[in-house]
PDB file of C-alpha atoms in Angstrom:
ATOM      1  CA  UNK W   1       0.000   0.000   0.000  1.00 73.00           C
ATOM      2  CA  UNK W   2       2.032   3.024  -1.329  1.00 88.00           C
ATOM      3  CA  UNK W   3      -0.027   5.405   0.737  1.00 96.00           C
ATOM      4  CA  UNK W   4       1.614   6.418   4.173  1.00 96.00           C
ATOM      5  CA  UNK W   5      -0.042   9.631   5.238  1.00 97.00           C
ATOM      6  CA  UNK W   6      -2.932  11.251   4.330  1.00 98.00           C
ATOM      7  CA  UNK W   7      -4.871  14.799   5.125  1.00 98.00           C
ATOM      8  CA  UNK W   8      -7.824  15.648   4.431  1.00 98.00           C
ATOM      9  CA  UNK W   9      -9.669  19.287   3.348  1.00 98.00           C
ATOM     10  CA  UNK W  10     -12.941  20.554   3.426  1.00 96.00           C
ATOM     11  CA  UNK W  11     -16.037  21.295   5.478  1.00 93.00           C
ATOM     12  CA  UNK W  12     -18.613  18.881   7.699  1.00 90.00           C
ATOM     13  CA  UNK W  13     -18.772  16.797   4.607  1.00 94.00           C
ATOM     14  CA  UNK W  14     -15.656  15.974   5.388  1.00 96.00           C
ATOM     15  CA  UNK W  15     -15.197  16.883   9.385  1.00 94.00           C
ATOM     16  CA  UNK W  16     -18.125  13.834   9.414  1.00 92.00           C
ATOM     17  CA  UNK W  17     -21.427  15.179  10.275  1.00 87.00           C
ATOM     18  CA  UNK W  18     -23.508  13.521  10.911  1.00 82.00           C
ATOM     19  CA  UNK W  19     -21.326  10.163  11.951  1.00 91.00           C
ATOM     20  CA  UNK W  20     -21.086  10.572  16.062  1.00 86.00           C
ATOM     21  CA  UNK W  21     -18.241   9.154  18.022  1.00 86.00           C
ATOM     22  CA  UNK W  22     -19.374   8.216  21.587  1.00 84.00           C
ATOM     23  CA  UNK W  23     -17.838  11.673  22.776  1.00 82.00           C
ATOM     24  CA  UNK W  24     -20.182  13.418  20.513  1.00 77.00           C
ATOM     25  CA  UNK W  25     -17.224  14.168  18.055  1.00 83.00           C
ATOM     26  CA  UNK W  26     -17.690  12.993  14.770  1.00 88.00           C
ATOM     27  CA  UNK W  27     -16.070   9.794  12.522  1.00 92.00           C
ATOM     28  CA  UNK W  28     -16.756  10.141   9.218  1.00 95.00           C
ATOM     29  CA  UNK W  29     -15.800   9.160   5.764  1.00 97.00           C
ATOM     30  CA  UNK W  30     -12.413  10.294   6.187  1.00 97.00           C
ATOM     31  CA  UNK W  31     -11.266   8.699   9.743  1.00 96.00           C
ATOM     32  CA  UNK W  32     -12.982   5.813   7.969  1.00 97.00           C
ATOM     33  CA  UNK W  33     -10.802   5.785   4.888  1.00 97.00           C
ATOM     34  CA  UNK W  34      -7.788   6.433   6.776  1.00 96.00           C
ATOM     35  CA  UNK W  35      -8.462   3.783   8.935  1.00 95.00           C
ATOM     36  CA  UNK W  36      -8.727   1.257   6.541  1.00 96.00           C
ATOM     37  CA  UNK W  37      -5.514   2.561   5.252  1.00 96.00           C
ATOM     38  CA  UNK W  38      -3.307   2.329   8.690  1.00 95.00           C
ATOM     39  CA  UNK W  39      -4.308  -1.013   8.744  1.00 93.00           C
ATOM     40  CA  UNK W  40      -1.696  -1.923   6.075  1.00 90.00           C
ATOM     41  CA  UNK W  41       0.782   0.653   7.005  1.00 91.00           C
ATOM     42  CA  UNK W  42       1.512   0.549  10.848  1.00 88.00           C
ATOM     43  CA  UNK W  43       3.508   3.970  10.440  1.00 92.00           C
ATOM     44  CA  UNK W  44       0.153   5.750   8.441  1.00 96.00           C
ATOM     45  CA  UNK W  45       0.009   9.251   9.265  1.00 96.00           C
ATOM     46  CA  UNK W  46      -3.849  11.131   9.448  1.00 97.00           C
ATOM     47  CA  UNK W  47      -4.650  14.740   9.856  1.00 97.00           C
ATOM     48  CA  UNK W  48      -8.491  15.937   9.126  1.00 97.00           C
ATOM     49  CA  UNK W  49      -8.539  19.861   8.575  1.00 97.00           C
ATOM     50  CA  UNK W  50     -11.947  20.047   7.549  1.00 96.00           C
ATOM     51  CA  UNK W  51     -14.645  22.524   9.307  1.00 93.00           C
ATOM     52  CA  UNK W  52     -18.106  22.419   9.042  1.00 89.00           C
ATOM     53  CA  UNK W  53     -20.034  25.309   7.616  1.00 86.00           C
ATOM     54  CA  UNK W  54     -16.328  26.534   5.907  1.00 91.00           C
ATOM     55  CA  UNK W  55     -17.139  28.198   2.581  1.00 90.00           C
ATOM     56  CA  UNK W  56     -14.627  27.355  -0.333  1.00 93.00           C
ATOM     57  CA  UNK W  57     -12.384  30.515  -0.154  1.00 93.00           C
ATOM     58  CA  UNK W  58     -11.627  29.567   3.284  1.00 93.00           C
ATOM     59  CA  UNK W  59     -11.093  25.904   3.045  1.00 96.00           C
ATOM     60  CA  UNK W  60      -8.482  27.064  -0.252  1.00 96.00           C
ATOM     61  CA  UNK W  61      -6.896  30.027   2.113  1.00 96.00           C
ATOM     62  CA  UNK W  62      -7.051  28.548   5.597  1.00 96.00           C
ATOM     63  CA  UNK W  63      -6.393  24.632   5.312  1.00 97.00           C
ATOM     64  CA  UNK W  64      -4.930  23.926   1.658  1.00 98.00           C
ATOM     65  CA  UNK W  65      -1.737  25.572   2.437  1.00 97.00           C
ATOM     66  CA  UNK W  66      -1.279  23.412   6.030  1.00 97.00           C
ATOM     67  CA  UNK W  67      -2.307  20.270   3.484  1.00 98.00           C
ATOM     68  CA  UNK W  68      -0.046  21.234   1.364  1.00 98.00           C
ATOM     69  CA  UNK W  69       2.664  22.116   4.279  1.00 97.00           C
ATOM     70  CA  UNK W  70       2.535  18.540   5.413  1.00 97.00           C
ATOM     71  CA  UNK W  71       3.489  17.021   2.300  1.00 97.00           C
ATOM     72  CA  UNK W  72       1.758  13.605   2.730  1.00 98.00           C
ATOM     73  CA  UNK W  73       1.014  10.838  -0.205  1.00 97.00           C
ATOM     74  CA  UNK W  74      -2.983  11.552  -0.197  1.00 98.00           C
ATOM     75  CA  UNK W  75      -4.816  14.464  -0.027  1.00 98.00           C
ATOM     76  CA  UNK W  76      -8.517  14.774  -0.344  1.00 98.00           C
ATOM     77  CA  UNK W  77     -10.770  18.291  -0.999  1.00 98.00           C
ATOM     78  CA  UNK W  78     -14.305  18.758  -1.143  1.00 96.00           C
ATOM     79  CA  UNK W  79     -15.800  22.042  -0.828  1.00 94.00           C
ATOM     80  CA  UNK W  80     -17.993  24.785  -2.212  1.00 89.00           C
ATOM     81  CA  UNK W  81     -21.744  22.824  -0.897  1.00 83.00           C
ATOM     82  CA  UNK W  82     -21.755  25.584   1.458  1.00 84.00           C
ATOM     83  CA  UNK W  83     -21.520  27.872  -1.431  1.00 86.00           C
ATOM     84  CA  UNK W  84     -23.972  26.848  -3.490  1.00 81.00           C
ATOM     85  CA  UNK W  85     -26.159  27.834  -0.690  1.00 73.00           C
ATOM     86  CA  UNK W  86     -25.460  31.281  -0.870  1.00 78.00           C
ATOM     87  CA  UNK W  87     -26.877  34.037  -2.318  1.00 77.00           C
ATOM     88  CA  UNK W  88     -23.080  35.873  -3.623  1.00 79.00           C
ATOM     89  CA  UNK W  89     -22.413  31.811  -5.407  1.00 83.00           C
ATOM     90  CA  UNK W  90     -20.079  33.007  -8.112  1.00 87.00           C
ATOM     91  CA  UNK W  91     -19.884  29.766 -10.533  1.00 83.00           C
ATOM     92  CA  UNK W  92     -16.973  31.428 -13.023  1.00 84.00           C
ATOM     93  CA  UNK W  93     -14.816  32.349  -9.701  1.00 88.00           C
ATOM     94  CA  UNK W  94     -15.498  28.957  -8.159  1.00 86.00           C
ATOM     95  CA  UNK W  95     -14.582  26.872 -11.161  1.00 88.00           C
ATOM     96  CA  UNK W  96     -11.499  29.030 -11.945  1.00 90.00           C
ATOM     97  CA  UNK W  97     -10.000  28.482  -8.159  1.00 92.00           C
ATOM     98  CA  UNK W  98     -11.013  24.837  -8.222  1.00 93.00           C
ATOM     99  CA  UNK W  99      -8.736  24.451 -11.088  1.00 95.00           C
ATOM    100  CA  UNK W 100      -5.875  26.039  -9.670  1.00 96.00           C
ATOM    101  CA  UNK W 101      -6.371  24.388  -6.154  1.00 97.00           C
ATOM    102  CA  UNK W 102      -6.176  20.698  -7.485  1.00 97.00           C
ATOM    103  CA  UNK W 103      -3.666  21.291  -9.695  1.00 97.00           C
ATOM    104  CA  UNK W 104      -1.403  22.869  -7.249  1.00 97.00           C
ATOM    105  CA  UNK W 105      -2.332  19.591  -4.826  1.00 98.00           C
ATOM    106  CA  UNK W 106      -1.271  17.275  -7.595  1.00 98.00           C
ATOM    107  CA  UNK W 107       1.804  19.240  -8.346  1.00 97.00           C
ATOM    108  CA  UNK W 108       2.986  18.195  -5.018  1.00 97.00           C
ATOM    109  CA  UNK W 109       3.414  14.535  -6.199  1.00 97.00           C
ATOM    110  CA  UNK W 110      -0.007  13.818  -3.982  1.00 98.00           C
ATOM    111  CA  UNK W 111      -2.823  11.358  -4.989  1.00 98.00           C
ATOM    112  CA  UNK W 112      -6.151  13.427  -4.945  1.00 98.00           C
ATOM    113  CA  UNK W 113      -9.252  12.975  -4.439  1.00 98.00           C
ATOM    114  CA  UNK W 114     -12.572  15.120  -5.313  1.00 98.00           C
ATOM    115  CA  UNK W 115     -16.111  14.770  -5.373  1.00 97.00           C
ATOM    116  CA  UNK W 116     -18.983  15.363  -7.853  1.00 96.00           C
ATOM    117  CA  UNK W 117     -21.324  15.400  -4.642  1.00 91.00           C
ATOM    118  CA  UNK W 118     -24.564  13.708  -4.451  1.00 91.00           C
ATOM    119  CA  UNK W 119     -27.759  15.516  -5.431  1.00 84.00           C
ATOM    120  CA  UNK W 120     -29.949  17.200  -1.968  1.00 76.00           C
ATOM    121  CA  UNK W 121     -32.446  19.057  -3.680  1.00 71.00           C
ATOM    122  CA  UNK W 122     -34.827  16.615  -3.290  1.00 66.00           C
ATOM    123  CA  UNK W 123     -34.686  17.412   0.374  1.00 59.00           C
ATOM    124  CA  UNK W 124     -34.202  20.705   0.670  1.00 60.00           C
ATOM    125  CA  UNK W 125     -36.263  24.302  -0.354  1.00 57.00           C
ATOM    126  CA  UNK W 126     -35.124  26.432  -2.947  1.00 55.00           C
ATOM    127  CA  UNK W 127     -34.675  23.128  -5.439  1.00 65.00           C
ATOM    128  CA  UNK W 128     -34.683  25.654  -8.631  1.00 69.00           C
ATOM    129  CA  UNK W 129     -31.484  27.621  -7.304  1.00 72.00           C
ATOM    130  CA  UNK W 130     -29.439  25.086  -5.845  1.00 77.00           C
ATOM    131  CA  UNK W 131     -29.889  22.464  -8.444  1.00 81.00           C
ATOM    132  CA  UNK W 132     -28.314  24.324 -11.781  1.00 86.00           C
ATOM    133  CA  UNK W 133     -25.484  25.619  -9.246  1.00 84.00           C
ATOM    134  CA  UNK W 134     -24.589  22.380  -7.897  1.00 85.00           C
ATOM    135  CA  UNK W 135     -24.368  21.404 -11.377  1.00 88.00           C
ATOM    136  CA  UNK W 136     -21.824  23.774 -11.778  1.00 88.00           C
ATOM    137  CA  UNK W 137     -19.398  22.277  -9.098  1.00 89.00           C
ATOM    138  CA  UNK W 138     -20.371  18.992 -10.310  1.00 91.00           C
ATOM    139  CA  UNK W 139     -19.028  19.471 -13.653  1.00 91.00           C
ATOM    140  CA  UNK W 140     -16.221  21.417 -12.606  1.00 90.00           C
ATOM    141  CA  UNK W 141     -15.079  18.676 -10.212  1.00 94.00           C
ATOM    142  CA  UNK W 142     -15.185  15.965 -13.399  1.00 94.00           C
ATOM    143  CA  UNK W 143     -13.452  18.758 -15.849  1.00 94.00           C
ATOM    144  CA  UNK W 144     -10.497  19.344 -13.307  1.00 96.00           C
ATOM    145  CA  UNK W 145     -10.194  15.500 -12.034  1.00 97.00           C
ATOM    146  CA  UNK W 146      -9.671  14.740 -16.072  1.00 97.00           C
ATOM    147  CA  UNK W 147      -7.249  17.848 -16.512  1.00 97.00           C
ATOM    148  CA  UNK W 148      -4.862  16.817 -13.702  1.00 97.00           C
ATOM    149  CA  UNK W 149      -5.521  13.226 -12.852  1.00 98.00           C
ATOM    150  CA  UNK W 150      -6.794  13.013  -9.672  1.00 98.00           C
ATOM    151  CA  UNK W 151     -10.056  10.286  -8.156  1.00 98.00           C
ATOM    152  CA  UNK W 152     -13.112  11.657  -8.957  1.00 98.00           C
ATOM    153  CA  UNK W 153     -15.803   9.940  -6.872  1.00 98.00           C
ATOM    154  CA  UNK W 154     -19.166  10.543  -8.300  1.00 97.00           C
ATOM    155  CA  UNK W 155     -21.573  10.433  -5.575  1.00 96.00           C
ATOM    156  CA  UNK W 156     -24.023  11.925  -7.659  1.00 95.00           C
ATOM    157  CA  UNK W 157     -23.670   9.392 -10.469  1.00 96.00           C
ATOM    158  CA  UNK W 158     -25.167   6.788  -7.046  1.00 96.00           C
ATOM    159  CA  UNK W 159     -28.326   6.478  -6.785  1.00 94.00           C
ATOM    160  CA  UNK W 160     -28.466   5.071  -3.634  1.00 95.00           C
ATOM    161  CA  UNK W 161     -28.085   8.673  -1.843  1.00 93.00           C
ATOM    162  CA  UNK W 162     -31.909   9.203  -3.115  1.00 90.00           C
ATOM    163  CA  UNK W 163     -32.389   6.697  -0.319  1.00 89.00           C
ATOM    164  CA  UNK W 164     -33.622   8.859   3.385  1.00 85.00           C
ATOM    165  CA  UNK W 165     -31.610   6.690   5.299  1.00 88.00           C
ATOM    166  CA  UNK W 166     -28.432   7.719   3.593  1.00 91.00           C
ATOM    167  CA  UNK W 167     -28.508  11.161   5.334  1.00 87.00           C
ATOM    168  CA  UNK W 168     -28.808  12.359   8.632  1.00 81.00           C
ATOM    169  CA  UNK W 169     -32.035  14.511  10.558  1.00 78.00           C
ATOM    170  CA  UNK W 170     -30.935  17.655   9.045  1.00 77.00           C
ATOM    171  CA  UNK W 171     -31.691  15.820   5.740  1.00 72.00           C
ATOM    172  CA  UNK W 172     -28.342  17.941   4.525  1.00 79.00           C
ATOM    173  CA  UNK W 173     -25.470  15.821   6.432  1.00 85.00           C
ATOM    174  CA  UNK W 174     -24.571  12.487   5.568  1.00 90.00           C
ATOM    175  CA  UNK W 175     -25.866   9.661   8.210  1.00 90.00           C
ATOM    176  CA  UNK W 176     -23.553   7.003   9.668  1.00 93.00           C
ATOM    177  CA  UNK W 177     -24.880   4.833   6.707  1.00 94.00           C
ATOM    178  CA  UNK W 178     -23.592   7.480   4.169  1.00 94.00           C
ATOM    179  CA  UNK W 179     -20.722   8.011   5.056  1.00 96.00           C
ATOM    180  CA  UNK W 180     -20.046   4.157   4.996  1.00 97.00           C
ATOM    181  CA  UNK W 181     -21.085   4.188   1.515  1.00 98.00           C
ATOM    182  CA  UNK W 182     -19.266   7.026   0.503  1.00 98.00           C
ATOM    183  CA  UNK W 183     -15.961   5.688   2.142  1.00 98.00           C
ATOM    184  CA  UNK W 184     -16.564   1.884   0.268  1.00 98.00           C
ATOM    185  CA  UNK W 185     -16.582   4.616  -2.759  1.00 98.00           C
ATOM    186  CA  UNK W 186     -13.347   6.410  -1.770  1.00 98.00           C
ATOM    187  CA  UNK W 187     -11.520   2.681  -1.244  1.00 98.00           C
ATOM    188  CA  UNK W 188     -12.432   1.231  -4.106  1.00 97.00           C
ATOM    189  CA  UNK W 189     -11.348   4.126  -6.239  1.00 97.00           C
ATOM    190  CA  UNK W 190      -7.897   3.914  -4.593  1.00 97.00           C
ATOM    191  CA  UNK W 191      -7.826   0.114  -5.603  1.00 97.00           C
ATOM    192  CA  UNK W 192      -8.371  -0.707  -1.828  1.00 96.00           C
ATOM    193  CA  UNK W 193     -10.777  -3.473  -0.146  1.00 95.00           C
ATOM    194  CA  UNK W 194     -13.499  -1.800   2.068  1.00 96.00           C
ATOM    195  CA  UNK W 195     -15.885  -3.521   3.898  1.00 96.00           C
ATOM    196  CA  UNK W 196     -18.086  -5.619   1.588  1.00 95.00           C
ATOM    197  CA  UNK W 197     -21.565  -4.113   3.476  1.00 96.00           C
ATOM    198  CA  UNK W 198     -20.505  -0.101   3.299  1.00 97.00           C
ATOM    199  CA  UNK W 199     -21.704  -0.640  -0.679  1.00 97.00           C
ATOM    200  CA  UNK W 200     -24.773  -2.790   0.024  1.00 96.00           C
ATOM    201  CA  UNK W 201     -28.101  -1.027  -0.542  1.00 93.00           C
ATOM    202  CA  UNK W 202     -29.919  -0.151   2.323  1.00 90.00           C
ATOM    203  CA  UNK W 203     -33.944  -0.928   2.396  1.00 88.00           C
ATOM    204  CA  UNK W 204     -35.630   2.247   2.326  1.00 83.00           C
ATOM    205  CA  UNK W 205     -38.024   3.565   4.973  1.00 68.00           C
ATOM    206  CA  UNK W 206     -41.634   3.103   4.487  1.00 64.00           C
ATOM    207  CA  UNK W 207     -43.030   5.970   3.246  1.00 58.00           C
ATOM    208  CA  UNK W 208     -44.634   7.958   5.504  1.00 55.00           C
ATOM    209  CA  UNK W 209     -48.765   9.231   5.197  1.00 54.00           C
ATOM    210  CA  UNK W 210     -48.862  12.772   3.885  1.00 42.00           C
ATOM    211  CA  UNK W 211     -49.783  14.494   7.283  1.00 48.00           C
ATOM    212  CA  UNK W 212     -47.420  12.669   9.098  1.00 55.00           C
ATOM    213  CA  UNK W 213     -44.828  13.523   6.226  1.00 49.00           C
ATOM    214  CA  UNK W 214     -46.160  17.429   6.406  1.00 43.00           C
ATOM    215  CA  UNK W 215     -45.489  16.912  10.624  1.00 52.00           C
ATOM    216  CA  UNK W 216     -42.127  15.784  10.040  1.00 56.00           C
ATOM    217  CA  UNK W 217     -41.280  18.750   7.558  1.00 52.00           C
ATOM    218  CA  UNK W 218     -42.782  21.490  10.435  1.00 49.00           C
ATOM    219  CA  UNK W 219     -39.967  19.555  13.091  1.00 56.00           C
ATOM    220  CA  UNK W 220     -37.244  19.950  10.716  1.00 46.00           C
ATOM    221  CA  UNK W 221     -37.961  23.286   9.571  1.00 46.00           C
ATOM    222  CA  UNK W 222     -38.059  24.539  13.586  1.00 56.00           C
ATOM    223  CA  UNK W 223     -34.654  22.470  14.086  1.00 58.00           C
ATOM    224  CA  UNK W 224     -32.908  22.808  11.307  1.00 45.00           C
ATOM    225  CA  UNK W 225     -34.006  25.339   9.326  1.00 45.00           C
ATOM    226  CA  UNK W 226     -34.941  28.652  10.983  1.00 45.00           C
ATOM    227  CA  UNK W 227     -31.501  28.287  12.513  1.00 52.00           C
ATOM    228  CA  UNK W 228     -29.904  28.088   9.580  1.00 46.00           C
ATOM    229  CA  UNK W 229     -31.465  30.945   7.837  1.00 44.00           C
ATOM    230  CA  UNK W 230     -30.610  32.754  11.633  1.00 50.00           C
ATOM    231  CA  UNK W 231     -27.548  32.355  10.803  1.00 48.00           C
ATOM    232  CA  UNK W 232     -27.068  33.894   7.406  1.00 46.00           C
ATOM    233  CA  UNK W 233     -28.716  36.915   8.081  1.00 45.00           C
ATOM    234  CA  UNK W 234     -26.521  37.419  11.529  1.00 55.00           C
ATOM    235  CA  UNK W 235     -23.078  36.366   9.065  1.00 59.00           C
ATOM    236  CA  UNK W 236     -22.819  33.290  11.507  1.00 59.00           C
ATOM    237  CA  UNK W 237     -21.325  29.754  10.844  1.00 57.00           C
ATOM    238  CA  UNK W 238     -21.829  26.510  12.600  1.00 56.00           C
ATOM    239  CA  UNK W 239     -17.942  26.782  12.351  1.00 51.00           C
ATOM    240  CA  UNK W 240     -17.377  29.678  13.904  1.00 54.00           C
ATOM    241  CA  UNK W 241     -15.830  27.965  17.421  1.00 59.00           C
ATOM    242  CA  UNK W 242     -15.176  24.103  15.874  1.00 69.00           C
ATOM    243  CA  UNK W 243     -11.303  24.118  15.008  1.00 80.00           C
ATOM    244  CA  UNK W 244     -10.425  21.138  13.158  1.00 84.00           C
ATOM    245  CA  UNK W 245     -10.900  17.478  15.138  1.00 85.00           C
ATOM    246  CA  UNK W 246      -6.724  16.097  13.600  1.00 86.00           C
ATOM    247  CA  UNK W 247      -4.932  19.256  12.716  1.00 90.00           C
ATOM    248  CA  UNK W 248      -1.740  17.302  12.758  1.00 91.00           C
ATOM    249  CA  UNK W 249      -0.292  14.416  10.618  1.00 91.00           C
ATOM    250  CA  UNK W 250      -0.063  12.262  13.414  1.00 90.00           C
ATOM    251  CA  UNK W 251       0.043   8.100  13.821  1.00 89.00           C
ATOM    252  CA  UNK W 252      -3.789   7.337  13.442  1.00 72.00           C
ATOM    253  CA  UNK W 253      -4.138   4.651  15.772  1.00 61.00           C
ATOM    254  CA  UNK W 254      -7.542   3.081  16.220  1.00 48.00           C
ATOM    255  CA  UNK W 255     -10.662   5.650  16.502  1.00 44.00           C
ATOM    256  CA  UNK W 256     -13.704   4.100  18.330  1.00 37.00           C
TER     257      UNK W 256
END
């Protein structure tokens, strides 16, 4: 396994939401991946700079540099969800620094990884907005994976993240479940076994009668929701005191 250290960039995609530890931190794709990794390489070496609610030009300014800094074998960056979220998305800006950010990764000598990232609109309000932008970083991820050679994973390309349980309460976050899957993605692009039942399809929930359906949109819009939209009109983040869980390349060990 040629890969001894690995760090990975981006925001609570990536940090793990919504994949709790028993301390209430979170696992993850990532410590998942890496995991699996250290298992064939007793000296593996793990940092995880990603932030949740980080928009792109700070996951580029703040944590590619210290990525970059730590010169390890395998670097992975996902960002810009946030972004598509927001009202000042610039698509031309974003696609323009994307390029320059993976191929100044791969210049390093570094395996990369990126993500065309699954589709939420589904699940969330404002479906006609966020759709045709996402599309934008979706395509812009496959363009610049082809340009520089890095692993694209296509989680949008999987239609198994249609499936509820996939995602967590928030119905934005990936659930333990997803981030299982997308980690058995992330291996097997790498040319690494994961665990056989992180790929298997999960049975969907039963679909639920349209009042209680309608009752179940009212909870999350109260708990997820309003505070969300709270915080973009008060220039907040859910990041705003979360520093990152592994800012060091450090020996893994075994997470719990």
């Amino acid at each position: 396994m040629r890969w001894g250290s690995y760090v990975a960039v981006g925001d609570s995609f990536t940090e793990g939401m919504d994949d709790p530890y028993p301390d209430g931190t979170y696992r993850g794709w990532a410590d998942l991946v890496a995991a699996r990794l250290a298992a064939d390489r007793p000296d593996f070496r793990y940092a995880n700079l990603a932030i949740r609610g980080r928009l792109f030009p700070n996951v580029v300014d703040e944590q590619v540099p210290a990525a970059v800094a730590m010169k390890p074998d395998l670097i992975s960056f996902a960002a810009g969800g946030n972004d598509v979220l927001r009202r000042s998305f610039d698509p031309e800006s974003l696609m323009g620094r994307f390029d320059s950010v993976v191929r100044e990764l791969r210049s390093t000598g570094a395996d990369v990884i990126v993500f065309r990232f699954a589709d939420v609109t589904s699940r969330l309000p404002g479906q006609r907005i966020i759709g045709p932008r996402a599309a934008v970083l979706n395509r812009a991820v496959g363009e610049t994976a082809d340009r520089y050679g890095a692993h694209m994973i296509d989680l949008f390309a999987d239609d198994e993240f249609h499936n509820p349980v996939m995602w967590g309460q928030d119905r934005l976050h990936l659930s333990a479940a997803g981030h299982r899957r997308v980690a058995g993605h992330v291996l097997t692009a790498l040319g690494v076994q994961a665990d056989p039942e992180w790929l298997v399809p999960q049975a969907w929930l039963p679909s639920a009668r349209w009042l209680k359906a309608r009752a179940a949109d009212a909870l999350w819009a109260g708990r997820h929701l309003a505070p969300w939209v709270k915080r973009r009109l008060t220039g907040r983040s859910s990041g705003d005191l979360v520093t990152a869980k592994r800012p060091e390349l450090s020996p893994f060990g075994e997470l719990g």
